[in-house]
Tab-separated table of C-alpha atoms in Angstrom:
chain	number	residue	atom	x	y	z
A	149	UNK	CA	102.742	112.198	10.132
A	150	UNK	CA	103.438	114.874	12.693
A	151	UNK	CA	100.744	115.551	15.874
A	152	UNK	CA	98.515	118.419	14.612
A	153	UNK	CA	98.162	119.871	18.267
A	154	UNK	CA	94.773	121.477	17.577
A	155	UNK	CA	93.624	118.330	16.006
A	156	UNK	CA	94.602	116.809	19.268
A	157	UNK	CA	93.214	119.201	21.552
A	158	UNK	CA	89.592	119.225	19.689
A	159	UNK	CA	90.111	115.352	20.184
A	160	UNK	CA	90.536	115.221	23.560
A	161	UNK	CA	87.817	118.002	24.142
A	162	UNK	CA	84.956	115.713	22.224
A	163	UNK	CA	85.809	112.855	24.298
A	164	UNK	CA	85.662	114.603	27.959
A	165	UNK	CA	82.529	116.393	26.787
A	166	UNK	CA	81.096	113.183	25.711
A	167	UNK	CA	82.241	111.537	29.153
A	168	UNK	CA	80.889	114.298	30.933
A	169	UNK	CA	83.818	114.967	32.388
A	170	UNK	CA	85.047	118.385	33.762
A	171	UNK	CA	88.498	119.936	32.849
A	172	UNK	CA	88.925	119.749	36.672
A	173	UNK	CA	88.181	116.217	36.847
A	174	UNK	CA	89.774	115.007	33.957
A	175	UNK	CA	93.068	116.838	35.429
A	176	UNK	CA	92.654	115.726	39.047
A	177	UNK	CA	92.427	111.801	37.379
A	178	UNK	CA	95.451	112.464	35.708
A	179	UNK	CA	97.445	114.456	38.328
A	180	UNK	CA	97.390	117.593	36.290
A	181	UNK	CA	95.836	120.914	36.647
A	182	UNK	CA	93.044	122.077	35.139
A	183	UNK	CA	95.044	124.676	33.367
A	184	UNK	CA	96.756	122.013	31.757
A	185	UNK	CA	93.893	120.352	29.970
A	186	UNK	CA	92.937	123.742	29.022
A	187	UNK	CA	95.972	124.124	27.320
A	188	UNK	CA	95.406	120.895	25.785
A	189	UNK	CA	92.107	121.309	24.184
A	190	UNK	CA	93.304	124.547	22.839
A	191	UNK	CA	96.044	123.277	21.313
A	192	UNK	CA	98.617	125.023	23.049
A	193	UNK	CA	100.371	122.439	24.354
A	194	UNK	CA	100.303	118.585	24.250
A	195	UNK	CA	100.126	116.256	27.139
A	196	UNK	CA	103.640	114.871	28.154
A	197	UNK	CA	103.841	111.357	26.666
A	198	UNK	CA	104.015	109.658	30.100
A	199	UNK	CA	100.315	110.485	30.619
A	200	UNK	CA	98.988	110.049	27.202
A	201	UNK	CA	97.764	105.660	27.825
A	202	UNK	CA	96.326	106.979	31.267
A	203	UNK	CA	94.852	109.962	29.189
A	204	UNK	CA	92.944	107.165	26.547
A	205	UNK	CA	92.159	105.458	29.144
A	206	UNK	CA	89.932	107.943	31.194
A	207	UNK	CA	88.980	108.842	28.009
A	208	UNK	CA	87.624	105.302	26.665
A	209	UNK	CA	89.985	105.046	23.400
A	210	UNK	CA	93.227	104.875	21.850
A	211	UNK	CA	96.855	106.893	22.176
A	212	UNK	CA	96.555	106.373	18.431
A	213	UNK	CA	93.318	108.168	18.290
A	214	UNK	CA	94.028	111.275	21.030
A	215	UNK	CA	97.670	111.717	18.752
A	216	UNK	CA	95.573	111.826	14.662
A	217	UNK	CA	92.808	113.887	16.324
A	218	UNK	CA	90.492	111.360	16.419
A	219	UNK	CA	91.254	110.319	12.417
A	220	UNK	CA	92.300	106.837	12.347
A	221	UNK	CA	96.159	106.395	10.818
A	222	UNK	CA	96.961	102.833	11.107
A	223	UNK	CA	96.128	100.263	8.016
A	224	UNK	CA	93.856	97.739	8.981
A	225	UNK	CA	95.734	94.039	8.868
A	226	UNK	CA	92.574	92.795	7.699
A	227	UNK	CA	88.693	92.837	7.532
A	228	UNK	CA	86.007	90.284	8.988
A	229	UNK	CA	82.769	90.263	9.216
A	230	UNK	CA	80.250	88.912	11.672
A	231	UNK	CA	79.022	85.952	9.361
A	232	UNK	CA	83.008	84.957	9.222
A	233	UNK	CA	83.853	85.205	13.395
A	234	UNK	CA	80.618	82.975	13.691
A	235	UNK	CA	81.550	80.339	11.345
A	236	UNK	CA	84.889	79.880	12.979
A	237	UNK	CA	83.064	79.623	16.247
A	238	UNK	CA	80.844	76.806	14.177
A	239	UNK	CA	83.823	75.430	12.778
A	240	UNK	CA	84.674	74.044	16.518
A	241	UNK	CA	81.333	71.903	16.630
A	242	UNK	CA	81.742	70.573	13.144
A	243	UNK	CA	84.823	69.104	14.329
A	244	UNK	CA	83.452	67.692	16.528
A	245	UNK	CA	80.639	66.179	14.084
A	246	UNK	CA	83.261	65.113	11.437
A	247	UNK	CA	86.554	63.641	13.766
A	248	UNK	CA	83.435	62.529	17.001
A	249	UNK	CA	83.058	64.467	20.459
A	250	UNK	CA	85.296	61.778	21.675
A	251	UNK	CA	88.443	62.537	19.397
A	252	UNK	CA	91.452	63.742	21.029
A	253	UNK	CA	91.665	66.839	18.327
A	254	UNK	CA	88.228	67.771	19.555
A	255	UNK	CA	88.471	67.642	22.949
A	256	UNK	CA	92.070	69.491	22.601
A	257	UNK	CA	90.631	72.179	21.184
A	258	UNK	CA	87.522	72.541	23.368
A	259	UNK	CA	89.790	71.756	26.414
A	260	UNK	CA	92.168	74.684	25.573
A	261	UNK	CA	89.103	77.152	24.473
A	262	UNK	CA	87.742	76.110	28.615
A	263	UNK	CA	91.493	76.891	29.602
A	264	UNK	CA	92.323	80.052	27.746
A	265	UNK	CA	88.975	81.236	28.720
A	266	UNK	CA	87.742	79.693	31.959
A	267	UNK	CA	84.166	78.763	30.325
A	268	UNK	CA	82.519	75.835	29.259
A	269	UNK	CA	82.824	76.464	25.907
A	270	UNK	CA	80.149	73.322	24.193
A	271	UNK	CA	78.029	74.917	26.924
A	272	UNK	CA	78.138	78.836	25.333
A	273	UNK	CA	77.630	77.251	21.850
A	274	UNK	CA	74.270	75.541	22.997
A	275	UNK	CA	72.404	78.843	23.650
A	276	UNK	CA	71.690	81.859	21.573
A	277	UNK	CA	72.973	84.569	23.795
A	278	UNK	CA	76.300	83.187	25.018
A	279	UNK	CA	76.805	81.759	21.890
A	280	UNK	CA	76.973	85.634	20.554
A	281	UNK	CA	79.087	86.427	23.666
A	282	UNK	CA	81.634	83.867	21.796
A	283	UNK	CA	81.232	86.090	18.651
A	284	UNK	CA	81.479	89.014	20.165
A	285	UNK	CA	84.571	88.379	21.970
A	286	UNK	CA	86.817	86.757	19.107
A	287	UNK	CA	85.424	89.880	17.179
A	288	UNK	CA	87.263	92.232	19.938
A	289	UNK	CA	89.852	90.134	19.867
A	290	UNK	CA	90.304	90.849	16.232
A	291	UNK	CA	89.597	94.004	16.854
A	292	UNK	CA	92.539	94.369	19.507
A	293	UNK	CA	94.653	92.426	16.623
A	294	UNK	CA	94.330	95.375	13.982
A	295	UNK	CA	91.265	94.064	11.844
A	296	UNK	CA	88.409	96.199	11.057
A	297	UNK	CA	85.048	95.365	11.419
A	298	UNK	CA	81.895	97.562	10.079
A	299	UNK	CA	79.745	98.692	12.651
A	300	UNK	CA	76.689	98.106	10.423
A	301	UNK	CA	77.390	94.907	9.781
A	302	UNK	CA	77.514	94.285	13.565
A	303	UNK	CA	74.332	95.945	14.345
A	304	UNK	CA	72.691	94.021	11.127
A	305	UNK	CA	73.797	90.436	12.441
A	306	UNK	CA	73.702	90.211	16.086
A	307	UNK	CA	70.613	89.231	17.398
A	308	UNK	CA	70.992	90.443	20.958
A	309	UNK	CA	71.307	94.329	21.791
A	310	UNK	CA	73.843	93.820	24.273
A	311	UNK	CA	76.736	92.236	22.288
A	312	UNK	CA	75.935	94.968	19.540
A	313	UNK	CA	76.660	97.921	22.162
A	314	UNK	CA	79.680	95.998	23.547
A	315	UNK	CA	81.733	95.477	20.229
A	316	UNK	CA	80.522	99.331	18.844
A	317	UNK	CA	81.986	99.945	22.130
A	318	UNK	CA	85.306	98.934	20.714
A	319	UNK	CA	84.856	100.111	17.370
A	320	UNK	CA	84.674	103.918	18.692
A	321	UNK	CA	87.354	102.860	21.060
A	322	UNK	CA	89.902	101.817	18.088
A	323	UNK	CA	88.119	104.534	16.118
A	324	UNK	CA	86.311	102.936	13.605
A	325	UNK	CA	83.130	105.148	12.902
């Protein structure tokens, strides 16, 4: 599908607004002018290709997303839901209940979870808030991966406000509405 440059341009004007970012800043970030980002938003020109990761980034999204106007293009790989992320995250303590907390499988797996991560993982699971940090992170991490998640079923099944606003905070990023 070819780059609608208007499409683009409206894109990229949403997002700065919604930053509250000027055209002058916005340009000055990306060693442009101001003129330039004008041009942009009109859809007179598009942004050379070099700048367009540094452009989602100032902008808090994808390349994918400035390029389809903000109309998401790519097939999902796959869905999950909340309820699925945290019973994988459960399925590491029933491990642990079926093989023993002493089994070299179970402490291989919690070993390379305190590795890969640099937590204490059995510590996360025993409290309600970091435990939904764990959910909340292998849910961007799926998210990162190409899965789709609903952002109603994250705000319906996370108990703390915080992790809700962090993983919506990816959804709009990989432009999932």
């Amino acid at each position: 599908m070819p780059v609608n440059p208007k499409s683009m341009g409206e894109q990229i004007y949403a997002l700065r607004k919604g930053k509250g970012i000027t055209q002058n800043d916005l340009g000055e970030r990306l060693s442009v002018s101001p003129q330039a980002v004008s041009k942009w938003e009109r859809g007179e020109t598009l942004p050379d290709t070099a700048i367009l990761p540094d452009l989602a980034n100032v902008l808090e999204t994808s390349v994918d997303n400035l390029l389809c106007g903000g109309q998401r293009q790519m097939q999902y790989k796959r869905k999950v839901t909340v309820a699925e992320i945290a019973e994988g995250i459960a399925c590491f303590e029933k491990l642990g209940e079926l093989l023993g907390r002493d089994s070299y499988f179970y402490l291989g797996a919690i070993e390379g979870v305190d590795r890969k991560m640099n937590i204490e993982f059995e510590k996360y699971l025993s409290e309600s808030f970091t435990r939904e940090a764990m959910i909340a992170e292998a849910l961007i991490q799926c998210l990162m991966n190409g899965a789709y998640v609903d952002p109603s079923d994250v705000r319906k099944n996370f108990t703390h406000e915080h992790w809700v606003n962090i993983v919506l905070k990816y959804t709009d990023r990989y432009g999932i509405k």
